[in-house]
JSON list of C-alpha atoms in Angstrom, two decimals:
[
{"chain": "A", "resi": 1, "resn": "MET", "atom": "CA", "xyz": [39.44, 1.90, -7.21]},
{"chain": "A", "resi": 2, "resn": "ILE", "atom": "CA", "xyz": [36.28, 2.76, -9.13]},
{"chain": "A", "resi": 3, "resn": "ARG", "atom": "CA", "xyz": [34.41, -0.20, -7.61]},
{"chain": "A", "resi": 4, "resn": "SER", "atom": "CA", "xyz": [35.26, 0.92, -4.10]},
{"chain": "A", "resi": 5, "resn": "MET", "atom": "CA", "xyz": [34.13, 4.49, -4.89]},
{"chain": "A", "resi": 6, "resn": "ILE", "atom": "CA", "xyz": [30.82, 3.17, -6.21]},
{"chain": "A", "resi": 7, "resn": "ALA", "atom": "CA", "xyz": [30.36, 1.01, -3.09]},
{"chain": "A", "resi": 8, "resn": "VAL", "atom": "CA", "xyz": [31.04, 4.00, -0.82]},
{"chain": "A", "resi": 9, "resn": "PHE", "atom": "CA", "xyz": [28.60, 6.13, -2.84]},
{"chain": "A", "resi": 10, "resn": "PHE", "atom": "CA", "xyz": [25.78, 3.60, -2.42]},
{"chain": "A", "resi": 11, "resn": "MET", "atom": "CA", "xyz": [26.50, 3.21, 1.29]},
{"chain": "A", "resi": 12, "resn": "VAL", "atom": "CA", "xyz": [26.23, 6.98, 1.74]},
{"chain": "A", "resi": 13, "resn": "ILE", "atom": "CA", "xyz": [22.95, 7.07, -0.20]},
{"chain": "A", "resi": 14, "resn": "LEU", "atom": "CA", "xyz": [21.50, 4.24, 1.93]},
{"chain": "A", "resi": 15, "resn": "THR", "atom": "CA", "xyz": [22.56, 6.02, 5.12]},
{"chain": "A", "resi": 16, "resn": "ILE", "atom": "CA", "xyz": [20.87, 9.25, 4.01]},
{"chain": "A", "resi": 17, "resn": "GLY", "atom": "CA", "xyz": [17.68, 7.33, 3.17]},
{"chain": "A", "resi": 18, "resn": "ALA", "atom": "CA", "xyz": [17.71, 5.58, 6.52]},
{"chain": "A", "resi": 19, "resn": "SER", "atom": "CA", "xyz": [17.88, 8.85, 8.42]},
{"chain": "A", "resi": 20, "resn": "ALA", "atom": "CA", "xyz": [14.88, 10.38, 6.63]},
{"chain": "A", "resi": 21, "resn": "ALA", "atom": "CA", "xyz": [12.21, 11.95, 8.83]},
{"chain": "A", "resi": 22, "resn": "ASP", "atom": "CA", "xyz": [9.33, 9.82, 7.53]},
{"chain": "A", "resi": 23, "resn": "HIS", "atom": "CA", "xyz": [8.19, 6.65, 9.30]},
{"chain": "A", "resi": 24, "resn": "GLN", "atom": "CA", "xyz": [7.21, 3.64, 7.18]},
{"chain": "A", "resi": 25, "resn": "VAL", "atom": "CA", "xyz": [5.23, 1.12, 9.19]},
{"chain": "A", "resi": 26, "resn": "GLY", "atom": "CA", "xyz": [4.31, -1.23, 6.36]},
{"chain": "A", "resi": 27, "resn": "GLY", "atom": "CA", "xyz": [1.57, -3.76, 7.02]},
{"chain": "A", "resi": 28, "resn": "GLY", "atom": "CA", "xyz": [2.43, -4.38, 10.65]},
{"chain": "A", "resi": 29, "resn": "ASP", "atom": "CA", "xyz": [1.50, -2.73, 13.91]},
{"chain": "A", "resi": 30, "resn": "SER", "atom": "CA", "xyz": [4.87, -1.27, 14.87]},
{"chain": "A", "resi": 31, "resn": "PHE", "atom": "CA", "xyz": [3.77, 2.36, 14.78]},
{"chain": "A", "resi": 32, "resn": "PRO", "atom": "CA", "xyz": [6.18, 4.87, 16.31]},
{"chain": "A", "resi": 33, "resn": "LYS", "atom": "CA", "xyz": [5.31, 6.12, 19.80]},
{"chain": "A", "resi": 34, "resn": "GLU", "atom": "CA", "xyz": [6.61, 9.62, 19.09]},
{"chain": "A", "resi": 35, "resn": "VAL", "atom": "CA", "xyz": [7.20, 11.76, 15.98]},
{"chain": "A", "resi": 36, "resn": "LYS", "atom": "CA", "xyz": [8.08, 15.39, 15.29]},
{"chain": "A", "resi": 37, "resn": "VAL", "atom": "CA", "xyz": [5.86, 18.00, 13.68]},
{"chain": "A", "resi": 38, "resn": "GLY", "atom": "CA", "xyz": [6.10, 17.73, 9.88]},
{"chain": "A", "resi": 39, "resn": "GLU", "atom": "CA", "xyz": [6.97, 14.03, 9.77]},
{"chain": "A", "resi": 40, "resn": "VAL", "atom": "CA", "xyz": [4.86, 11.59, 7.75]},
{"chain": "A", "resi": 41, "resn": "ILE", "atom": "CA", "xyz": [3.70, 8.17, 8.91]},
{"chain": "A", "resi": 42, "resn": "THR", "atom": "CA", "xyz": [3.11, 5.76, 6.02]},
{"chain": "A", "resi": 43, "resn": "PHE", "atom": "CA", "xyz": [1.37, 2.40, 6.45]},
{"chain": "A", "resi": 44, "resn": "ASP", "atom": "CA", "xyz": [-0.51, -0.08, 4.32]},
{"chain": "A", "resi": 45, "resn": "ARG", "atom": "CA", "xyz": [-3.06, -2.85, 4.56]},
{"chain": "A", "resi": 46, "resn": "PRO", "atom": "CA", "xyz": [-3.67, -5.63, 2.02]},
{"chain": "A", "resi": 47, "resn": "ALA", "atom": "CA", "xyz": [-6.41, -5.24, -0.59]},
{"chain": "A", "resi": 48, "resn": "VAL", "atom": "CA", "xyz": [-7.84, -8.74, -0.68]},
{"chain": "A", "resi": 49, "resn": "GLY", "atom": "CA", "xyz": [-9.98, -8.54, -3.81]},
{"chain": "A", "resi": 50, "resn": "GLY", "atom": "CA", "xyz": [-13.03, -6.98, -2.18]},
{"chain": "A", "resi": 51, "resn": "ARG", "atom": "CA", "xyz": [-13.06, -9.52, 0.66]},
{"chain": "A", "resi": 52, "resn": "ASN", "atom": "CA", "xyz": [-11.97, -7.03, 3.31]},
{"chain": "A", "resi": 53, "resn": "LYS", "atom": "CA", "xyz": [-13.20, -3.52, 3.94]},
{"chain": "A", "resi": 54, "resn": "VAL", "atom": "CA", "xyz": [-10.51, -1.26, 5.41]},
{"chain": "A", "resi": 55, "resn": "ASP", "atom": "CA", "xyz": [-11.57, 1.92, 7.22]},
{"chain": "A", "resi": 56, "resn": "VAL", "atom": "CA", "xyz": [-9.00, 4.32, 8.65]},
{"chain": "A", "resi": 57, "resn": "THR", "atom": "CA", "xyz": [-9.74, 7.34, 10.81]},
{"chain": "A", "resi": 58, "resn": "VAL", "atom": "CA", "xyz": [-7.27, 9.89, 12.14]},
{"chain": "A", "resi": 59, "resn": "ASN", "atom": "CA", "xyz": [-8.53, 11.84, 15.15]},
{"chain": "A", "resi": 60, "resn": "GLY", "atom": "CA", "xyz": [-12.07, 10.82, 14.19]},
{"chain": "A", "resi": 61, "resn": "GLN", "atom": "CA", "xyz": [-11.80, 11.98, 10.56]},
{"chain": "A", "resi": 62, "resn": "PRO", "atom": "CA", "xyz": [-11.94, 9.33, 7.79]},
{"chain": "A", "resi": 63, "resn": "VAL", "atom": "CA", "xyz": [-8.81, 8.97, 5.64]},
{"chain": "A", "resi": 64, "resn": "THR", "atom": "CA", "xyz": [-8.74, 7.49, 2.15]},
{"chain": "A", "resi": 65, "resn": "GLY", "atom": "CA", "xyz": [-5.73, 5.59, 0.94]},
{"chain": "A", "resi": 66, "resn": "GLU", "atom": "CA", "xyz": [-4.30, 4.91, -2.48]},
{"chain": "A", "resi": 67, "resn": "LEU", "atom": "CA", "xyz": [-4.70, 1.47, -4.00]},
{"chain": "A", "resi": 68, "resn": "GLU", "atom": "CA", "xyz": [-1.34, 0.21, -5.21]},
{"chain": "A", "resi": 69, "resn": "ARG", "atom": "CA", "xyz": [-1.47, -2.85, -7.42]},
{"chain": "A", "resi": 70, "resn": "SER", "atom": "CA", "xyz": [1.84, -4.62, -7.42]},
{"chain": "A", "resi": 71, "resn": "GLN", "atom": "CA", "xyz": [1.32, -8.20, -8.57]},
{"chain": "A", "resi": 72, "resn": "SER", "atom": "CA", "xyz": [0.53, -9.14, -12.14]},
{"chain": "A", "resi": 73, "resn": "THR", "atom": "CA", "xyz": [0.69, -12.11, -14.48]},
{"chain": "A", "resi": 74, "resn": "ASN", "atom": "CA", "xyz": [1.02, -11.72, -18.24]},
{"chain": "A", "resi": 75, "resn": "GLY", "atom": "CA", "xyz": [0.35, -8.01, -17.92]},
{"chain": "A", "resi": 76, "resn": "ARG", "atom": "CA", "xyz": [-2.86, -8.50, -15.95]},
{"chain": "A", "resi": 77, "resn": "THR", "atom": "CA", "xyz": [-3.33, -7.44, -12.37]},
{"chain": "A", "resi": 78, "resn": "LEU", "atom": "CA", "xyz": [-4.08, -10.30, -9.98]},
{"chain": "A", "resi": 79, "resn": "ILE", "atom": "CA", "xyz": [-7.19, -10.10, -7.81]},
{"chain": "A", "resi": 80, "resn": "GLY", "atom": "CA", "xyz": [-6.09, -9.22, -4.32]},
{"chain": "A", "resi": 81, "resn": "GLY", "atom": "CA", "xyz": [-2.58, -8.40, -5.51]},
{"chain": "A", "resi": 82, "resn": "GLY", "atom": "CA", "xyz": [-2.40, -4.93, -4.06]},
{"chain": "A", "resi": 83, "resn": "LYS", "atom": "CA", "xyz": [-2.27, -2.76, -0.98]},
{"chain": "A", "resi": 84, "resn": "HIS", "atom": "CA", "xyz": [-4.14, 0.23, 0.38]},
{"chain": "A", "resi": 85, "resn": "LYS", "atom": "CA", "xyz": [-1.45, 2.79, 1.26]},
{"chain": "A", "resi": 86, "resn": "PHE", "atom": "CA", "xyz": [-2.16, 5.52, 3.80]},
{"chain": "A", "resi": 87, "resn": "LYS", "atom": "CA", "xyz": [-0.16, 8.61, 4.75]},
{"chain": "A", "resi": 88, "resn": "VAL", "atom": "CA", "xyz": [-0.66, 10.67, 7.90]},
{"chain": "A", "resi": 89, "resn": "LYS", "atom": "CA", "xyz": [1.24, 13.92, 8.42]},
{"chain": "A", "resi": 90, "resn": "ALA", "atom": "CA", "xyz": [1.94, 15.23, 11.92]},
{"chain": "A", "resi": 91, "resn": "GLU", "atom": "CA", "xyz": [0.79, 18.83, 11.53]},
{"chain": "A", "resi": 92, "resn": "LYS", "atom": "CA", "xyz": [0.81, 20.10, 15.12]},
{"chain": "A", "resi": 93, "resn": "ALA", "atom": "CA", "xyz": [1.98, 19.08, 18.58]},
{"chain": "A", "resi": 94, "resn": "GLY", "atom": "CA", "xyz": [-0.30, 16.79, 20.57]},
{"chain": "A", "resi": 95, "resn": "ASP", "atom": "CA", "xyz": [-1.56, 13.26, 19.99]},
{"chain": "A", "resi": 96, "resn": "ILE", "atom": "CA", "xyz": [-2.62, 11.51, 16.80]},
{"chain": "A", "resi": 97, "resn": "GLU", "atom": "CA", "xyz": [-5.13, 8.69, 17.19]},
{"chain": "A", "resi": 98, "resn": "ILE", "atom": "CA", "xyz": [-5.19, 6.29, 14.25]},
{"chain": "A", "resi": 99, "resn": "ASN", "atom": "CA", "xyz": [-8.00, 3.71, 14.19]},
{"chain": "A", "resi": 100, "resn": "ILE", "atom": "CA", "xyz": [-7.78, 0.93, 11.60]},
{"chain": "A", "resi": 101, "resn": "THR", "atom": "CA", "xyz": [-10.93, -1.19, 11.18]},
{"chain": "A", "resi": 102, "resn": "ILE", "atom": "CA", "xyz": [-10.80, -4.29, 9.00]},
{"chain": "A", "resi": 103, "resn": "THR", "atom": "CA", "xyz": [-14.12, -5.96, 8.22]},
{"chain": "A", "resi": 104, "resn": "PRO", "atom": "CA", "xyz": [-13.96, -9.29, 6.39]},
{"chain": "A", "resi": 105, "resn": "ALA", "atom": "CA", "xyz": [-16.89, -10.18, 4.11]},
{"chain": "A", "resi": 106, "resn": "GLY", "atom": "CA", "xyz": [-19.52, -11.77, 6.34]},
{"chain": "A", "resi": 107, "resn": "GLY", "atom": "CA", "xyz": [-17.27, -11.52, 9.40]},
{"chain": "A", "resi": 108, "resn": "GLN", "atom": "CA", "xyz": [-16.71, -9.57, 12.57]},
{"chain": "A", "resi": 109, "resn": "SER", "atom": "CA", "xyz": [-14.82, -6.28, 12.26]},
{"chain": "A", "resi": 110, "resn": "VAL", "atom": "CA", "xyz": [-11.57, -5.77, 14.18]},
{"chain": "A", "resi": 111, "resn": "THR", "atom": "CA", "xyz": [-10.38, -2.28, 15.17]},
{"chain": "A", "resi": 112, "resn": "LYS", "atom": "CA", "xyz": [-6.82, -1.49, 16.21]},
{"chain": "A", "resi": 113, "resn": "LYS", "atom": "CA", "xyz": [-6.04, 1.84, 17.85]},
{"chain": "A", "resi": 114, "resn": "HIS", "atom": "CA", "xyz": [-2.63, 3.51, 17.65]},
{"chain": "A", "resi": 115, "resn": "ILE", "atom": "CA", "xyz": [-1.83, 6.70, 19.59]},
{"chain": "A", "resi": 116, "resn": "ILE", "atom": "CA", "xyz": [1.22, 8.66, 18.50]},
{"chain": "A", "resi": 117, "resn": "SER", "atom": "CA", "xyz": [2.62, 11.62, 20.41]},
{"chain": "A", "resi": 118, "resn": "VAL", "atom": "CA", "xyz": [3.70, 14.59, 18.26]},
{"chain": "A", "resi": 119, "resn": "LYS", "atom": "CA", "xyz": [6.48, 16.81, 19.61]},
{"chain": "A", "resi": 120, "resn": "ASP", "atom": "CA", "xyz": [7.76, 20.17, 18.36]}
]
């Protein structure tokens, strides 16, 4: 009886989390096509130990991300074992243009453009 109640509780919690208004893209390119005002789009790009430079602009304005270090060995952070996390909030109706430019050390930069429509 108690086990089934606990299972139902966790299923309800997972359902509530899945219906949250925020959009988590992760490291891929599956950005939403449309969001509502007030929603947050979260995405990340790998921090490859200074080998890649990641520049993000939102509607032409540069955005800085947080560096999250997640991998460690013997209490020490591994080089390149982290991610740059970015958050963009839809503040008003219209379009959001997110440009992500990744420049490898000594290489050609690649820019990907994502346009997201913001509805009331």
